[in-house]
Amino acid sequence: MSLKVRKAVFPAAGLGTRFLPATKAQPKEMLPLVDKPLIQYGVEEAVRSGIRQIVIVTGRGKTAIEDHFDVSFELEHLLESRNRHDLLAAVRQISDMIEVAYVRQREALGLGHAVLRAREIVGEEPFAVVLSDDVIAAEPPALRQLLDVWERFHAPVLALMEVPAESIPNYGIVAAEPVEYDGTRDRLYRILDLVEKPPRDQAPSNLAIIGRYVLTPEIFPAIEAAGPGALGEIQLTDGLRRLLDGSPLYGYRFRGTRYDAGDKLGFLIATVEFALRREDLGSAFRAYLKTLKL
Ligand code: UTP
């Protein structure tokens, strides 16, 4: 197996029920934070982490994603004829930087099933998985932080974050023991067990799995062997659990701020914070917010 991670898989075939009706005809990964769809933040993170081969698992609304990363001759021609080179650069920039392949998940049978759909394109290489509704503001990018762990240990690694007790039932939670890494013992963990959405009193910790992974092709047979789990869905967590018998599985508590943009409140928080950080919008938006009698 080659040791270089060159591909990132973006599952984007979920039903996005929490955002209906906005997600009736387009995937939630196309919802914009300020002026960029969620999936583009994820793709830009992959590019900044050194990965340019992007594999998108699509379901309904496939065309919106394909069109987004494709060249739009009419639009580019129009912008050129109007001398809008700033906008032209904005629409061209990302498609110029990546190679995209698409695979179809016909039915939303779970995240594990979506990852399994990428098996052929991934082949016998390690690969990343990015869930673009987890938007992470971090420097270096969260995926880069995980790749650094991969490059040191050559074992699969998941992003972890501490969550408040009341949120535990919304996440995959790990039982883990700290490992010395970069002079600390509070970032890297060896994972001993994983549970999908446990009740609060049965959770082994408050360390939740966040949507960034570096995996090896061993995950594919493991997902297959795990079969459907909670709610009849084929869960990635159940596949990961099966890997625990073999080589080590690590979790890395990344440095950065994560926004749960797959949830309405999280999406609103991300929108406000990203808008405030923008050079072109931040000060006007801040001035407006200050006028609100809250
Ligand atoms: P989520 O559980 O957050 O997404 O899946 P969802 O099911 O679309 O959203 P809700 O809960 O109904 O609102 C995490 C990621 O996995 C993808 C989703 O697109 C999202 O990026 N996914 C999930 C798939 O690609 N296929 C699936 O069958 C399930």
XYZ file of C-alpha atoms and ligand atoms in Angstrom:
323
model
C 0.000 0.000 0.000
C 1.261 3.477 -0.875
C 1.653 5.657 2.217
C 0.783 9.004 0.675
C -2.766 10.288 1.191
C -3.791 11.721 -2.171
C -7.572 11.419 -2.140
C -10.332 12.864 -0.020
C -13.830 11.404 -0.032
C -16.726 13.790 0.574
C -19.968 11.983 1.453
C -22.754 14.317 0.321
C -25.673 11.978 -0.219
C -27.460 12.309 3.128
C -31.080 13.394 3.224
C -30.374 16.566 5.182
C -33.748 16.272 6.905
C -32.858 18.930 9.473
C -32.787 21.496 6.682
C -35.941 20.611 4.809
C -37.397 22.143 2.719
C -34.100 23.832 1.677
C -32.615 20.386 1.047
C -35.504 19.021 -0.982
C -33.818 19.643 -4.333
C -30.215 20.309 -3.317
C -27.863 18.624 -0.882
C -27.192 20.437 2.379
C -23.523 20.511 1.345
C -24.569 23.234 -1.148
C -26.024 25.548 1.522
C -23.890 28.692 1.535
C -22.035 30.101 4.519
C -22.005 33.773 3.517
C -21.261 33.168 -0.199
C -19.598 29.767 -0.454
C -21.279 26.366 -0.245
C -20.325 24.213 2.736
C -18.639 21.637 0.520
C -16.283 24.246 -0.900
C -14.980 25.041 2.595
C -14.218 21.329 2.956
C -12.592 21.068 -0.461
C -10.455 24.148 0.246
C -9.383 22.568 3.535
C -8.336 19.418 1.649
C -6.369 21.491 -0.873
C -4.648 23.473 1.900
C -3.801 20.127 3.509
C -2.097 18.945 0.307
C -4.887 16.835 -1.240
C -6.182 17.629 -4.728
C -8.020 14.465 -5.735
C -11.564 14.871 -4.561
C -14.165 12.089 -4.592
C -17.720 13.267 -3.983
C -20.421 10.762 -3.059
C -23.657 12.249 -4.323
C -27.325 11.399 -3.989
C -30.139 13.725 -4.911
C -29.181 17.135 -6.190
C -26.058 15.714 -7.792
C -26.126 18.261 -10.589
C -25.843 21.241 -8.247
C -22.536 19.902 -6.876
C -21.202 18.861 -10.281
C -22.058 22.224 -11.799
C -20.446 23.999 -8.887
C -17.054 22.383 -9.452
C -17.343 22.399 -13.235
C -16.370 25.186 -15.619
C -19.306 27.445 -16.471
C -18.472 28.856 -19.901
C -21.493 31.157 -20.111
C -20.920 32.611 -16.666
C -17.190 33.051 -17.251
C -17.812 34.666 -20.625
C -20.328 37.046 -19.137
C -18.049 38.041 -16.257
C -15.178 38.546 -18.679
C -17.236 40.723 -20.990
C -18.254 42.840 -17.982
C -14.661 43.113 -16.797
C -15.484 41.424 -13.485
C -12.094 39.754 -13.108
C -12.480 39.593 -9.338
C -15.591 37.427 -9.648
C -14.079 35.455 -12.483
C -11.138 34.527 -10.275
C -13.550 33.559 -7.464
C -15.525 31.138 -9.652
C -12.483 29.676 -11.374
C -10.102 29.348 -8.481
C -11.351 26.168 -6.861
C -12.067 24.115 -9.998
C -8.565 24.895 -11.234
C -7.024 23.421 -8.113
C -8.701 20.010 -7.974
C -9.564 16.876 -9.890
C -13.036 15.680 -8.997
C -14.628 12.273 -9.409
C -18.217 11.470 -8.528
C -19.807 8.281 -7.289
C -23.458 7.774 -6.663
C -25.112 6.514 -3.510
C -28.593 5.678 -4.760
C -30.165 5.343 -1.362
C -29.077 7.110 1.807
C -28.231 3.929 3.722
C -25.794 5.590 6.091
C -22.358 7.194 6.229
C -20.561 3.823 6.200
C -22.442 2.857 3.057
C -21.535 6.204 1.435
C -17.824 5.643 2.182
C -18.068 2.113 0.778
C -19.287 3.557 -2.510
C -15.858 5.193 -2.964
C -14.014 1.875 -2.671
C -13.144 1.448 -6.328
C -11.920 4.998 -6.863
C -9.881 4.931 -3.663
C -8.210 1.605 -4.489
C -5.317 0.384 -2.350
C -4.343 3.720 -0.852
C -4.882 5.524 2.413
C -7.500 8.253 2.028
C -9.212 11.059 3.888
C -12.929 11.462 4.582
C -14.346 14.954 5.054
C -17.905 15.635 6.218
C -18.434 19.117 4.967
C -21.249 19.978 7.352
C -18.536 20.055 10.022
C -16.865 23.328 9.127
C -13.581 23.795 10.972
C -11.695 27.063 11.244
C -8.125 26.055 12.080
C -4.553 26.851 11.214
C -3.040 24.500 10.163
C -6.260 23.025 8.733
C -7.822 20.228 10.807
C -7.254 17.678 8.050
C -3.573 18.677 7.865
C -3.300 18.077 11.624
C -4.671 14.546 11.105
C -2.363 13.905 8.160
C 0.599 14.822 10.356
C -0.458 12.052 12.760
C -0.864 9.653 9.829
C 2.605 10.501 8.552
C 4.095 9.732 11.957
C 2.259 6.473 12.775
C 0.799 5.192 9.489
C -2.373 4.169 11.266
C -5.942 5.464 10.780
C -6.830 8.593 12.718
C -10.116 10.389 13.481
C -10.762 13.963 14.573
C -11.935 14.304 18.161
C -13.461 17.139 20.146
C -14.662 17.408 23.744
C -18.410 18.022 23.861
C -20.679 19.116 26.721
C -22.470 16.248 28.526
C -25.909 17.167 27.137
C -24.632 16.860 23.526
C -23.111 13.389 23.953
C -26.159 11.518 22.536
C -25.708 13.361 19.210
C -22.232 11.983 18.489
C -20.058 8.958 18.059
C -18.111 8.813 21.344
C -14.780 7.074 21.989
C -13.166 5.307 24.913
C -9.522 6.240 24.574
C -6.175 6.447 26.342
C -3.809 9.386 25.877
C -0.608 8.896 23.915
C 2.490 11.098 24.107
C 2.710 13.207 20.939
C 4.528 16.467 20.270
C 5.411 16.801 23.943
C 1.847 16.544 25.294
C -0.560 13.818 26.354
C -3.812 15.670 25.780
C -4.100 15.689 21.981
C -3.468 12.203 20.664
C -5.404 9.167 21.893
C -5.325 5.490 21.165
C -8.937 4.472 20.649
C -10.123 1.506 22.683
C -13.785 1.547 21.728
C -16.379 3.632 19.857
C -20.110 3.943 20.448
C -22.572 5.682 18.152
C -24.842 8.181 19.928
C -24.779 6.687 23.460
C -27.104 7.879 26.221
C -25.238 10.296 28.447
C -24.900 7.897 31.393
C -23.454 5.134 29.197
C -20.881 7.231 27.355
C -17.267 6.155 27.911
C -16.019 9.780 27.678
C -16.959 13.203 26.348
C -14.619 12.841 23.341
C -16.767 12.990 20.206
C -15.838 12.003 16.659
C -15.929 14.984 14.293
C -16.144 14.707 10.499
C -12.483 14.312 9.507
C -10.827 10.922 9.104
C -7.703 9.414 7.609
C -8.436 5.782 6.793
C -6.869 2.814 5.068
C -8.627 0.468 2.600
C -9.051 -1.999 5.494
C -12.116 0.016 6.426
C -14.053 -1.282 3.393
C -14.331 -4.969 4.361
C -14.838 -3.842 7.969
C -17.888 -1.747 7.004
C -19.242 -4.634 4.936
C -18.783 -7.078 7.773
C -20.440 -4.720 10.271
C -23.662 -4.501 8.229
C -26.607 -2.306 9.238
C -26.624 -0.994 12.801
C -28.615 1.665 14.652
C -31.753 2.714 12.690
C -30.929 0.213 9.926
C -28.116 2.478 8.681
C -24.678 1.225 7.715
C -22.561 3.225 10.131
C -18.942 4.183 9.690
C -18.511 3.880 13.460
C -19.434 0.177 13.360
C -16.822 -0.413 10.652
C -14.201 1.481 12.673
C -15.041 -0.638 15.692
C -14.090 -3.750 13.760
C -10.656 -2.272 13.040
C -9.873 -2.247 16.755
C -8.911 -5.935 16.646
C -6.070 -5.184 14.245
C -3.593 -2.315 14.061
C -3.971 0.785 16.251
C -6.640 3.401 15.627
C -5.906 6.939 16.794
C -8.007 9.954 17.635
C -6.596 13.474 17.503
C -8.126 16.359 19.455
C -7.457 18.974 16.808
C -6.734 22.646 17.448
C -9.396 24.915 15.970
C -13.069 25.849 16.093
C -15.661 23.510 14.681
C -19.107 24.617 13.556
C -21.924 22.118 13.201
C -23.357 23.550 10.001
C -25.635 20.526 9.532
C -27.766 21.857 12.366
C -29.833 25.045 12.126
C -28.427 26.802 15.178
C -24.869 25.724 14.325
C -25.365 26.967 10.791
C -26.566 30.376 12.017
C -23.635 30.683 14.427
C -21.192 29.809 11.633
C -22.828 32.317 9.292
C -22.529 35.152 11.816
C -18.931 34.329 12.770
C -17.734 33.873 9.197
C -19.441 37.099 8.128
C -17.834 38.991 11.018
C -14.396 37.735 9.969
C -14.775 38.871 6.374
C -12.761 41.899 5.342
C -15.428 43.107 2.932
C -18.402 42.603 5.254
C -17.195 42.358 8.820
C -17.321 45.980 9.953
C -20.682 46.797 8.345
C -22.194 43.576 9.705
C -20.783 44.254 13.197
C -22.233 47.770 13.130
C -25.610 46.327 12.154
C -25.527 43.682 14.917
C -24.798 46.407 17.468
C -28.038 48.173 16.542
C -30.093 45.100 17.472
C -31.809 45.419 20.832
C -31.117 41.910 22.134
P -25.649 13.392 8.674
O -26.362 12.399 9.485
O -25.142 14.625 9.335
O -26.502 13.934 7.426
O -24.511 12.679 7.857
P -27.960 13.743 6.975
O -28.469 12.388 7.305
O -27.985 14.182 5.555
O -28.677 14.900 7.817
P -30.007 14.930 8.678
O -29.617 14.372 10.005
O -31.073 14.142 7.964
O -30.336 16.406 8.739
C -23.154 13.087 7.875
C -22.603 13.153 6.467
O -22.746 11.907 5.786
C -23.401 12.062 4.557
C -24.175 13.364 4.662
O -24.369 13.928 3.397
C -23.275 14.187 5.570
O -22.221 14.789 4.847
N -24.262 10.873 4.337
C -25.060 10.423 5.336
C -24.234 10.257 3.111
O -23.508 10.665 2.178
N -25.043 9.164 2.912
C -25.852 8.677 3.885
O -26.539 7.683 3.642
C -25.852 9.329 5.124
